[in-house]
Amino acid sequence: MAVIENDSATESANQTGIAVGTRTAYRTCPLCEATCGLEITLKSDGAGGETVQRIRGDMNDVFSKGFICPKGSTLKHLHEDPDRLRTPLIKRDGAHVEATWEEAWAAIDAGLAGVIERHGRAALAMYGGNAGAHSLSSMMYLRSLLVSLGTKNRYSASTVDQMPRHVAAGHIFGTPVTVPVPDLDRTDHLLILGANPYASNGSMCTAPDFPGRIERIRERGGKVVVVDPRRSRTAEEADEWIAVRPGSDALLLAAMCNVLVDEDLVEVGVHVGEYLNGLDEFAAAIAPFAPESVTDATGVAADTIRVMARELAAAPTATVYGRIGTTTTEFGSTATWLIDALNILTGNLDRPGGAMFAMPVAGGATTRGKSGSGRGFAVGRGHTRVSGRPEVMGEYPVGALAEEITTPGDGQLRALVTVGGNPLRSNPNSELLAEAFADLEFMVSVDLYLNETTQFADVILPAPSQLQRSHYDLLLMQFGVRNVANYSERVLPLDGQPDEWEVLSKLAMVAQGMGVDGDPAVADDMTIDAMVRGAVANEHSALHGSDADDILAELNASGRVGPERMLDFMLRSGPFGDGFGSDPDGTSLDDLLQHPHGRDFGALEPRLPEILRTPSGKIELAPPVFVDDLERLADAAPGLAERGLVLVGRRHLRSNNSWMHNINVLVKGKPRCTLHVHPDDAASLGLSDGSAASITSRVGSVTAPVEVTDSITPGVVSLPHGWGHNAPGAQMRVAAEHAGVNSNVLTDHEAMDPLSGTAVLNGIPVEVAAAS
């Protein structure tokens, strides 16, 4: 996994008797969804330790091939950040002070036990941030923590992000992770809606060097079309930019589907047609959405809509890709369904160059079971206590969290556990949520920083830095544009700190009432035992009928514990695994350790029908939940057309939500937390470049510097999210120097996509005026 290299400086140092050497480590960057390979050069400090000298892209990485963005090179800065927590903090007399791990566990035990004794476990809740998707330990152990808390009150960043994508996939294909991804490397026509991969590096589509892949589409004679209210960097690099009114994407997509049906351009192909239900029902439901009927609401001419649909149908291969600009709207789930419908109607689902399904090397919901073996996707197995918001994928909308804390009655939330999230900067109506957090009786956080959210915690448990953790992208490779596996050992030692899995496992044991003396290793042994025996007992598992004791003995013989032991089991029992001896050429954790640049198992291949987990074993093109929602969509069109000024968000390549803002090399330079305003709007509002503007929504108001630009359409203004680092209780000094304003002061906690519970973060009605 690592190579020791001697250079002239080392040789000179060795001549003086000082043991100084360099080491090169390879690992996957865990900071976004691109999963780029890194080459990290470390140098001995002569005292038994090492320091990072250089981080650059790994030219030999099988997936990223040397690509790296500005964030990846800052893992050294993140590790060495003096504000990063190394020891637990306990709040005493209103201030956070350093504590031992023993003191922290005792405080958590007393705090949770007290709340449970007074109010029961229904008063507990957990919030998981999106950092968990980039952590092997979190992916393995968060569920155990939730089960140990004994509560149904689970919240996460999913309902301010991608939940509509899961809802659509669940209803259409049978599981919420059966997500088609654009086959970027083979497509001839790429239609992007509400995504800016030149800034985000891609999302729900794992593709290192997403920009380069876009450029290669054009180089081979293909076409790239971007639909966005902003002329983003991605739009600038596209063949065509189509400006759309925020929140109207579903209407645009419905009209495109209407054109395909009306002009007899539907050609699903034999491969898909054999496994397709609901085509006639879909065609009838989409009939009212002629292009002329949506032009006023979308701002897109009817002729343009027709050309978009015809070009999509005529391209040799084509794929439609939508992201957060389409999901964080009041019709996010329906818009996502219509994206899938376009790929199906044009014959581009599950074929090279179209929208395809990954085959995750470590397995998952799409590799277990068989076609037609699913129970079907459903929501609403529970509802929030106050507003009756339905459960989706086992969690409730974050927009409902504040009222669940502040509203008295049975089940009122009194204690909260947060893991790797900053909801007071990422969730709607942040000021209301801050008031709610202040009302909690007890709170514990697992986090790298004392930030705007964790300032409310009674105990903060630090996680190791990214360089101190092993890594495997368990979740993200379920959405990869190639079937790839890459495992990374930890680069730097833990320095006496518990590993993240040990923190989460012990927190689960304490939450379960097992006291402070529980050994995480015991819980770990129980978890792997249950995992293996469950697979052996599953009639649809490749290991069905195997001897569980033999498998456990083989796993334990390696000496591995924690997530590595679990990962080894998942790899070996996965679709490319060695099957514990049944396929000598298959992969395992040992195999990946011998391939430090990763293993490439090939381009995506068609997976129908085996990937389908609907009860029918078919693609359900017209789920009633979406067909019924079209009436709400049609009714909303006049209001969308008549809206005044609306706010949208935006991303920057050097930013990653809120927590990368404490790295000086990423935030230095021209301020980026500005309000983008079109010149026409600036003139009518009396605003000038660099002046201050007040932005007011139904729930809040902020003041931000103005940046006048024609890259945004008239009637739309834009603020980036994740800023507002001026909380007096936080300790992120660099971020405080570049505080910016918190755009989520303006987002309305009551505005949601009803099908997924996802907050409306784009298309927020606002009033803008020159600040007094």
Tab-separated table of N, CA and C in Angstrom, residues 529-657:
chain	number	residue	atom	x	y	z
A	529	ASP	N	-20.921	-11.260	13.341
A	529	ASP	CA	-21.563	-12.570	13.468
A	529	ASP	C	-22.969	-12.533	12.869
A	530	ALA	N	-23.726	-11.476	13.211
A	530	ALA	CA	-25.082	-11.352	12.677
A	530	ALA	C	-25.061	-11.137	11.167
A	531	MET	N	-24.092	-10.386	10.675
A	531	MET	CA	-23.994	-10.121	9.242
A	531	MET	C	-23.753	-11.415	8.466
A	532	VAL	N	-22.822	-12.219	8.940
A	532	VAL	CA	-22.488	-13.461	8.241
A	532	VAL	C	-23.649	-14.453	8.315
A	533	ARG	N	-24.196	-14.632	9.497
A	533	ARG	CA	-25.275	-15.612	9.646
A	533	ARG	C	-26.524	-15.179	8.880
A	534	GLY	N	-26.756	-13.868	8.801
A	534	GLY	CA	-27.888	-13.393	8.019
A	534	GLY	C	-27.726	-13.694	6.545
A	535	ALA	N	-26.499	-13.536	6.018
A	535	ALA	CA	-26.251	-13.813	4.604
A	535	ALA	C	-26.381	-15.303	4.301
A	536	VAL	N	-25.869	-16.124	5.177
A	536	VAL	CA	-25.923	-17.566	4.966
A	536	VAL	C	-27.368	-18.072	4.993
A	537	ALA	N	-28.200	-17.431	5.828
A	537	ALA	CA	-29.593	-17.863	5.948
A	537	ALA	C	-30.479	-17.337	4.825
A	538	ASN	N	-30.009	-16.315	4.098
A	538	ASN	CA	-30.815	-15.683	3.043
A	538	ASN	C	-30.796	-16.557	1.786
A	539	GLU	N	-31.961	-17.001	1.374
A	539	GLU	CA	-32.027	-17.900	0.212
A	539	GLU	C	-31.583	-17.235	-1.079
A	540	HIS	N	-31.577	-15.898	-1.118
A	540	HIS	CA	-31.150	-15.198	-2.320
A	540	HIS	C	-29.663	-14.816	-2.284
A	541	SER	N	-28.972	-15.140	-1.206
A	541	SER	CA	-27.564	-14.797	-1.067
A	541	SER	C	-26.685	-15.812	-1.777
A	542	ALA	N	-25.572	-15.330	-2.314
A	542	ALA	CA	-24.611	-16.236	-2.948
A	542	ALA	C	-23.995	-17.191	-1.933
A	543	LEU	N	-24.073	-16.843	-0.646
A	543	LEU	CA	-23.492	-17.683	0.398
A	543	LEU	C	-24.528	-18.599	1.046
A	544	HIS	N	-25.748	-18.594	0.525
A	544	HIS	CA	-26.815	-19.398	1.139
A	544	HIS	C	-26.385	-20.868	1.242
A	545	GLY	N	-26.502	-21.393	2.450
A	545	GLY	CA	-26.145	-22.784	2.668
A	545	GLY	C	-24.709	-23.005	3.074
A	546	SER	N	-23.884	-21.951	3.055
A	546	SER	CA	-22.492	-22.088	3.470
A	546	SER	C	-22.416	-22.247	4.984
A	547	ASP	N	-21.254	-22.622	5.468
A	547	ASP	CA	-21.052	-22.785	6.902
A	547	ASP	C	-20.624	-21.446	7.491
A	548	ALA	N	-21.499	-20.839	8.284
A	548	ALA	CA	-21.210	-19.521	8.849
A	548	ALA	C	-19.991	-19.557	9.750
A	549	ASP	N	-19.817	-20.637	10.501
A	549	ASP	CA	-18.675	-20.714	11.408
A	549	ASP	C	-17.361	-20.731	10.639
A	550	ASP	N	-17.346	-21.432	9.508
A	550	ASP	CA	-16.124	-21.472	8.696
A	550	ASP	C	-15.801	-20.086	8.144
A	551	ILE	N	-16.825	-19.371	7.684
A	551	ILE	CA	-16.604	-18.023	7.146
A	551	ILE	C	-16.095	-17.098	8.237
A	552	LEU	N	-16.710	-17.140	9.408
A	552	LEU	CA	-16.270	-16.303	10.516
A	552	LEU	C	-14.841	-16.627	10.917
A	553	ALA	N	-14.498	-17.886	10.938
A	553	ALA	CA	-13.136	-18.274	11.302
A	553	ALA	C	-12.131	-17.727	10.304
A	554	GLU	N	-12.488	-17.776	9.021
A	554	GLU	CA	-11.582	-17.251	7.992
A	554	GLU	C	-11.438	-15.736	8.116
A	555	LEU	N	-12.536	-15.038	8.371
A	555	LEU	CA	-12.459	-13.586	8.550
A	555	LEU	C	-11.639	-13.232	9.774
A	556	ASN	N	-11.837	-13.948	10.872
A	556	ASN	CA	-11.135	-13.641	12.106
A	556	ASN	C	-9.651	-13.979	12.032
A	557	ALA	N	-9.301	-14.956	11.186
A	557	ALA	CA	-7.900	-15.346	11.054
A	557	ALA	C	-7.034	-14.209	10.521
A	558	SER	N	-7.663	-13.265	9.835
A	558	SER	CA	-6.904	-12.134	9.294
A	558	SER	C	-6.456	-11.161	10.375
A	559	GLY	N	-7.087	-11.244	11.564
A	559	GLY	CA	-6.767	-10.304	12.627
A	559	GLY	C	-7.468	-8.971	12.501
A	560	ARG	N	-8.280	-8.816	11.483
A	560	ARG	CA	-8.976	-7.546	11.279
A	560	ARG	C	-10.177	-7.436	12.213
A	561	VAL	N	-10.485	-6.209	12.566
A	561	VAL	CA	-11.674	-5.910	13.350
A	561	VAL	C	-12.346	-4.693	12.737
A	562	GLY	N	-13.490	-4.324	13.295
A	562	GLY	CA	-14.141	-3.093	12.867
A	562	GLY	C	-14.586	-3.135	11.422
A	563	PRO	N	-14.612	-1.966	10.766
A	563	PRO	CA	-15.139	-1.904	9.399
A	563	PRO	C	-14.325	-2.696	8.399
A	564	GLU	N	-13.015	-2.909	8.656
A	564	GLU	CA	-12.213	-3.690	7.711
A	564	GLU	C	-12.691	-5.126	7.632
A	565	ARG	N	-13.019	-5.704	8.765
A	565	ARG	CA	-13.509	-7.092	8.755
A	565	ARG	C	-14.855	-7.172	8.035
A	566	MET	N	-15.733	-6.224	8.299
A	566	MET	CA	-17.022	-6.205	7.611
A	566	MET	C	-16.845	-5.993	6.116
A	567	LEU	N	-15.958	-5.052	5.752
A	567	LEU	CA	-15.735	-4.766	4.336
A	567	LEU	C	-15.180	-5.986	3.619
A	568	ASP	N	-14.273	-6.693	4.259
A	568	ASP	CA	-13.711	-7.896	3.647
A	568	ASP	C	-14.816	-8.908	3.358
A	569	PHE	N	-15.722	-9.061	4.303
A	569	PHE	CA	-16.847	-9.972	4.084
A	569	PHE	C	-17.711	-9.503	2.916
A	570	MET	N	-17.999	-8.209	2.859
A	570	MET	CA	-18.863	-7.684	1.799
A	570	MET	C	-18.193	-7.817	0.434
A	571	LEU	N	-16.901	-7.555	0.369
A	571	LEU	CA	-16.183	-7.698	-0.902
A	571	LEU	C	-16.173	-9.155	-1.359
A	572	ARG	N	-15.882	-10.063	-0.453
A	572	ARG	CA	-15.728	-11.463	-0.822
A	572	ARG	C	-17.055	-12.115	-1.181
A	573	SER	N	-18.137	-11.587	-0.606
A	573	SER	CA	-19.467	-12.125	-0.926
A	573	SER	C	-20.192	-11.290	-1.975
A	574	GLY	N	-19.527	-10.254	-2.496
A	574	GLY	CA	-20.120	-9.380	-3.494
A	574	GLY	C	-20.055	-9.955	-4.893
A	575	PRO	N	-20.541	-9.218	-5.880
A	575	PRO	CA	-20.635	-9.746	-7.248
A	575	PRO	C	-19.299	-10.014	-7.917
A	576	PHE	N	-18.216	-9.416	-7.425
A	576	PHE	CA	-16.887	-9.669	-7.995
A	576	PHE	C	-15.981	-10.368	-6.988
A	577	GLY	N	-16.549	-10.872	-5.886
A	577	GLY	CA	-15.751	-11.423	-4.813
A	577	GLY	C	-15.260	-12.829	-5.054
A	578	ASP	N	-14.351	-13.261	-4.177
A	578	ASP	CA	-13.795	-14.613	-4.316
A	578	ASP	C	-14.712	-15.683	-3.731
A	579	GLY	N	-15.837	-15.253	-3.134
A	579	GLY	CA	-16.806	-16.216	-2.619
A	579	GLY	C	-16.224	-17.138	-1.568
A	580	PHE	N	-15.193	-16.673	-0.854
A	580	PHE	CA	-14.521	-17.494	0.156
A	580	PHE	C	-14.036	-18.807	-0.447
A	581	GLY	N	-13.416	-18.666	-1.638
A	581	GLY	CA	-12.788	-19.816	-2.272
A	581	GLY	C	-13.466	-20.299	-3.520
A	582	SER	N	-14.699	-19.900	-3.751
A	582	SER	CA	-15.406	-20.401	-4.937
A	582	SER	C	-14.920	-19.753	-6.224
A	583	ASP	N	-14.305	-18.572	-6.132
A	583	ASP	CA	-13.770	-17.896	-7.313
A	583	ASP	C	-12.379	-17.371	-6.980
A	584	PRO	N	-11.348	-18.146	-7.275
A	584	PRO	CA	-9.985	-17.749	-6.908
A	584	PRO	C	-9.549	-16.411	-7.517
A	585	ASP	N	-10.179	-16.001	-8.611
A	585	ASP	CA	-9.808	-14.737	-9.243
A	585	ASP	C	-10.616	-13.560	-8.702
A	586	GLY	N	-11.533	-13.837	-7.779
A	586	GLY	CA	-12.366	-12.779	-7.242
A	586	GLY	C	-11.621	-11.890	-6.268
A	587	THR	N	-12.272	-10.818	-5.891
A	587	THR	CA	-11.604	-9.814	-5.068
A	587	THR	C	-11.872	-10.036	-3.586
A	588	SER	N	-11.091	-9.337	-2.781
A	588	SER	CA	-11.176	-9.370	-1.320
A	588	SER	C	-10.426	-8.147	-0.827
A	589	LEU	N	-10.427	-7.929	0.467
A	589	LEU	CA	-9.657	-6.799	0.993
A	589	LEU	C	-8.170	-7.019	0.768
A	590	ASP	N	-7.693	-8.247	0.922
A	590	ASP	CA	-6.285	-8.525	0.623
A	590	ASP	C	-5.958	-8.180	-0.828
A	591	ASP	N	-6.862	-8.511	-1.718
A	591	ASP	CA	-6.660	-8.203	-3.134
A	591	ASP	C	-6.550	-6.699	-3.356
A	592	LEU	N	-7.439	-5.916	-2.721
A	592	LEU	CA	-7.393	-4.471	-2.903
A	592	LEU	C	-6.134	-3.874	-2.285
A	593	LEU	N	-5.646	-4.461	-1.209
A	593	LEU	CA	-4.399	-3.984	-0.619
A	593	LEU	C	-3.224	-4.187	-1.580
A	594	GLN	N	-3.334	-5.202	-2.419
A	594	GLN	CA	-2.282	-5.443	-3.416
A	594	GLN	C	-2.443	-4.561	-4.651
A	595	HIS	N	-3.529	-3.807	-4.703
A	595	HIS	CA	-3.790	-2.894	-5.818
A	595	HIS	C	-4.037	-1.488	-5.257
A	596	PRO	N	-3.000	-0.796	-4.841
A	596	PRO	CA	-3.168	0.501	-4.167
A	596	PRO	C	-3.768	1.583	-5.054
A	597	HIS	N	-3.768	1.371	-6.368
A	597	HIS	CA	-4.383	2.340	-7.269
A	597	HIS	C	-5.808	1.936	-7.648
A	598	GLY	N	-6.303	0.879	-6.999
A	598	GLY	CA	-7.661	0.438	-7.242
A	598	GLY	C	-7.748	-0.666	-8.276
A	599	ARG	N	-8.926	-1.287	-8.342
A	599	ARG	CA	-9.201	-2.282	-9.373
A	599	ARG	C	-10.388	-1.844	-10.194
A	600	ASP	N	-10.248	-1.931	-11.490
A	600	ASP	CA	-11.308	-1.561	-12.426
A	600	ASP	C	-11.949	-2.848	-12.945
A	601	PHE	N	-13.235	-3.008	-12.619
A	601	PHE	CA	-13.955	-4.207	-13.054
A	601	PHE	C	-14.762	-3.955	-14.322
A	602	GLY	N	-14.517	-2.814	-14.958
A	602	GLY	CA	-15.080	-2.610	-16.274
A	602	GLY	C	-16.195	-1.587	-16.347
A	603	ALA	N	-16.566	-1.281	-17.578
A	603	ALA	CA	-17.650	-0.349	-17.843
A	603	ALA	C	-18.978	-0.944	-17.370
A	604	LEU	N	-19.946	-0.072	-17.178
A	604	LEU	CA	-21.267	-0.527	-16.767
A	604	LEU	C	-21.879	-1.389	-17.871
A	605	GLU	N	-22.619	-2.397	-17.449
A	605	GLU	CA	-23.271	-3.304	-18.382
A	605	GLU	C	-24.767	-3.353	-18.082
A	606	PRO	N	-25.585	-3.685	-19.068
A	606	PRO	CA	-27.029	-3.783	-18.822
A	606	PRO	C	-27.339	-4.730	-17.672
A	607	ARG	N	-28.310	-4.327	-16.834
A	607	ARG	CA	-28.628	-5.136	-15.647
A	607	ARG	C	-30.107	-5.520	-15.562
A	608	LEU	N	-30.890	-5.157	-16.558
A	608	LEU	CA	-32.276	-5.604	-16.560
A	608	LEU	C	-32.343	-7.066	-17.013
A	609	PRO	N	-33.233	-7.854	-16.403
A	609	PRO	CA	-34.195	-7.492	-15.353
A	609	PRO	C	-33.709	-7.761	-13.935
A	610	GLU	N	-32.475	-8.336	-13.790
A	610	GLU	CA	-32.085	-8.824	-12.465
A	610	GLU	C	-32.008	-7.731	-11.413
A	611	ILE	N	-31.848	-6.465	-11.824
A	611	ILE	CA	-31.721	-5.392	-10.844
A	611	ILE	C	-33.068	-4.967	-10.268
A	612	LEU	N	-34.157	-5.322	-10.909
A	612	LEU	CA	-35.476	-4.848	-10.487
A	612	LEU	C	-35.937	-5.563	-9.211
A	613	ARG	N	-36.425	-4.767	-8.260
A	613	ARG	CA	-36.919	-5.326	-6.999
A	613	ARG	C	-38.369	-4.908	-6.745
A	614	THR	N	-39.063	-4.488	-7.771
A	614	THR	CA	-40.502	-4.245	-7.638
A	614	THR	C	-41.210	-5.584	-7.478
A	615	PRO	N	-42.348	-5.607	-6.806
A	615	PRO	CA	-43.078	-6.884	-6.669
A	615	PRO	C	-43.404	-7.531	-8.008
A	616	SER	N	-43.630	-6.712	-9.024
A	616	SER	CA	-43.971	-7.242	-10.348
A	616	SER	C	-42.764	-7.728	-11.122
A	617	GLY	N	-41.568	-7.322	-10.678
A	617	GLY	CA	-40.375	-7.622	-11.454
A	617	GLY	C	-40.276	-6.775	-12.708
A	618	LYS	N	-41.046	-5.701	-12.765
A	618	LYS	CA	-41.071	-4.819	-13.930
A	618	LYS	C	-40.708	-3.390	-13.515
A	619	ILE	N	-40.335	-2.576	-14.494
A	619	ILE	CA	-40.192	-1.133	-14.299
A	619	ILE	C	-41.600	-0.550	-14.203
A	620	GLU	N	-41.866	0.185	-13.164
A	620	GLU	CA	-43.191	0.789	-12.997
A	620	GLU	C	-43.118	2.248	-13.451
A	621	LEU	N	-43.484	2.485	-14.695
A	621	LEU	CA	-43.369	3.823	-15.279
A	621	LEU	C	-44.422	4.787	-14.755
A	622	ALA	N	-45.547	4.280	-14.293
A	622	ALA	CA	-46.648	5.159	-13.882
A	622	ALA	C	-47.113	4.859	-12.463
A	623	PRO	N	-46.234	5.000	-11.484
A	623	PRO	CA	-46.678	4.794	-10.100
A	623	PRO	C	-47.788	5.786	-9.752
A	624	PRO	N	-48.850	5.348	-9.110
A	624	PRO	CA	-49.967	6.254	-8.812
A	624	PRO	C	-49.551	7.509	-8.054
A	625	VAL	N	-48.557	7.397	-7.170
A	625	VAL	CA	-48.153	8.559	-6.385
A	625	VAL	C	-47.679	9.696	-7.280
A	626	PHE	N	-47.009	9.382	-8.387
A	626	PHE	CA	-46.523	10.417	-9.299
A	626	PHE	C	-47.607	10.862	-10.273
A	627	VAL	N	-48.372	9.918	-10.787
A	627	VAL	CA	-49.465	10.275	-11.693
A	627	VAL	C	-50.436	11.219	-10.989
A	628	ASP	N	-50.753	10.904	-9.741
A	628	ASP	CA	-51.665	11.760	-8.979
A	628	ASP	C	-51.058	13.140	-8.734
A	629	ASP	N	-49.744	13.202	-8.586
A	629	ASP	CA	-49.101	14.488	-8.290
A	629	ASP	C	-49.090	15.424	-9.490
A	630	LEU	N	-49.336	14.896	-10.684
A	630	LEU	CA	-49.362	15.757	-11.864
A	630	LEU	C	-50.482	16.795	-11.784
A	631	GLU	N	-51.552	16.481	-11.097
A	631	GLU	CA	-52.623	17.458	-10.935
A	631	GLU	C	-52.136	18.642	-10.106
A	632	ARG	N	-51.405	18.343	-9.036
A	632	ARG	CA	-50.841	19.428	-8.224
A	632	ARG	C	-49.854	20.254	-9.049
A	633	LEU	N	-49.088	19.581	-9.897
A	633	LEU	CA	-48.125	20.274	-10.744
A	633	LEU	C	-48.832	21.211	-11.713
A	634	ALA	N	-49.871	20.734	-12.364
A	634	ALA	CA	-50.607	21.573	-13.308
A	634	ALA	C	-51.240	22.772	-12.611
A	635	ASP	N	-51.764	22.545	-11.418
A	635	ASP	CA	-52.391	23.632	-10.674
A	635	ASP	C	-51.380	24.694	-10.257
A	636	ALA	N	-50.121	24.294	-10.074
A	636	ALA	CA	-49.090	25.233	-9.616
A	636	ALA	C	-48.537	26.102	-10.737
A	637	ALA	N	-48.743	25.705	-11.988
A	637	ALA	CA	-48.125	26.421	-13.115
A	637	ALA	C	-48.444	27.913	-13.134
A	638	PRO	N	-49.703	28.351	-12.984
A	638	PRO	CA	-49.970	29.797	-13.012
A	638	PRO	C	-49.222	30.564	-11.922
A	639	GLY	N	-49.132	29.980	-10.738
A	639	GLY	CA	-48.429	30.646	-9.653
A	639	GLY	C	-46.945	30.769	-9.914
A	640	LEU	N	-46.350	29.744	-10.520
A	640	LEU	CA	-44.927	29.817	-10.867
A	640	LEU	C	-44.669	30.927	-11.874
A	641	ALA	N	-45.593	31.103	-12.795
A	641	ALA	CA	-45.432	32.137	-13.819
A	641	ALA	C	-45.530	33.542	-13.232
A	642	GLU	N	-46.288	33.677	-12.144
A	642	GLU	CA	-46.542	35.005	-11.588
A	642	GLU	C	-45.628	35.363	-10.422
A	643	ARG	N	-44.740	34.479	-10.040
A	643	ARG	CA	-43.863	34.762	-8.914
A	643	ARG	C	-42.982	35.973	-9.201
A	644	GLY	N	-42.671	36.692	-8.142
A	644	GLY	CA	-41.728	37.792	-8.257
A	644	GLY	C	-40.307	37.278	-8.137
A	645	LEU	N	-39.484	37.994	-7.418
A	645	LEU	CA	-38.077	37.640	-7.272
A	645	LEU	C	-37.945	36.357	-6.442
A	646	VAL	N	-37.088	35.447	-6.900
A	646	VAL	CA	-36.869	34.200	-6.162
A	646	VAL	C	-35.378	33.964	-5.971
A	647	LEU	N	-35.069	33.229	-4.914
A	647	LEU	CA	-33.678	32.950	-4.532
A	647	LEU	C	-33.318	31.507	-4.863
A	648	VAL	N	-32.106	31.320	-5.401
A	648	VAL	CA	-31.540	29.984	-5.605
A	648	VAL	C	-30.160	29.948	-4.959
A	649	GLY	N	-29.662	28.749	-4.753
A	649	GLY	CA	-28.332	28.581	-4.186
A	649	GLY	C	-27.286	28.453	-5.278
A	650	ARG	N	-26.056	28.222	-4.860
A	650	ARG	CA	-24.994	27.911	-5.813
A	650	ARG	C	-23.819	27.296	-5.054
A	651	ARG	N	-22.962	26.629	-5.798
A	651	ARG	CA	-21.797	25.969	-5.221
A	651	ARG	C	-20.529	26.535	-5.816
A	652	HIS	N	-19.419	26.259	-5.131
A	652	HIS	CA	-18.111	26.673	-5.617
A	652	HIS	C	-17.149	25.503	-5.466
A	653	LEU	N	-16.226	25.377	-6.398
A	653	LEU	CA	-15.307	24.255	-6.405
A	653	LEU	C	-14.472	24.179	-5.126
A	654	ARG	N	-14.181	25.333	-4.517
A	654	ARG	CA	-13.346	25.359	-3.320
A	654	ARG	C	-14.146	25.205	-2.022
A	655	SER	N	-15.414	24.966	-2.144
A	655	SER	CA	-16.264	24.894	-0.953
A	655	SER	C	-16.907	23.521	-0.857
A	656	ASN	N	-17.153	23.077	0.367
A	656	ASN	CA	-17.839	21.809	0.591
A	656	ASN	C	-18.790	22.015	1.759
A	657	ASN	N	-19.986	22.523	1.451
A	657	ASN	CA	-20.959	22.860	2.474
A	657	ASN	C	-20.323	23.856	3.446
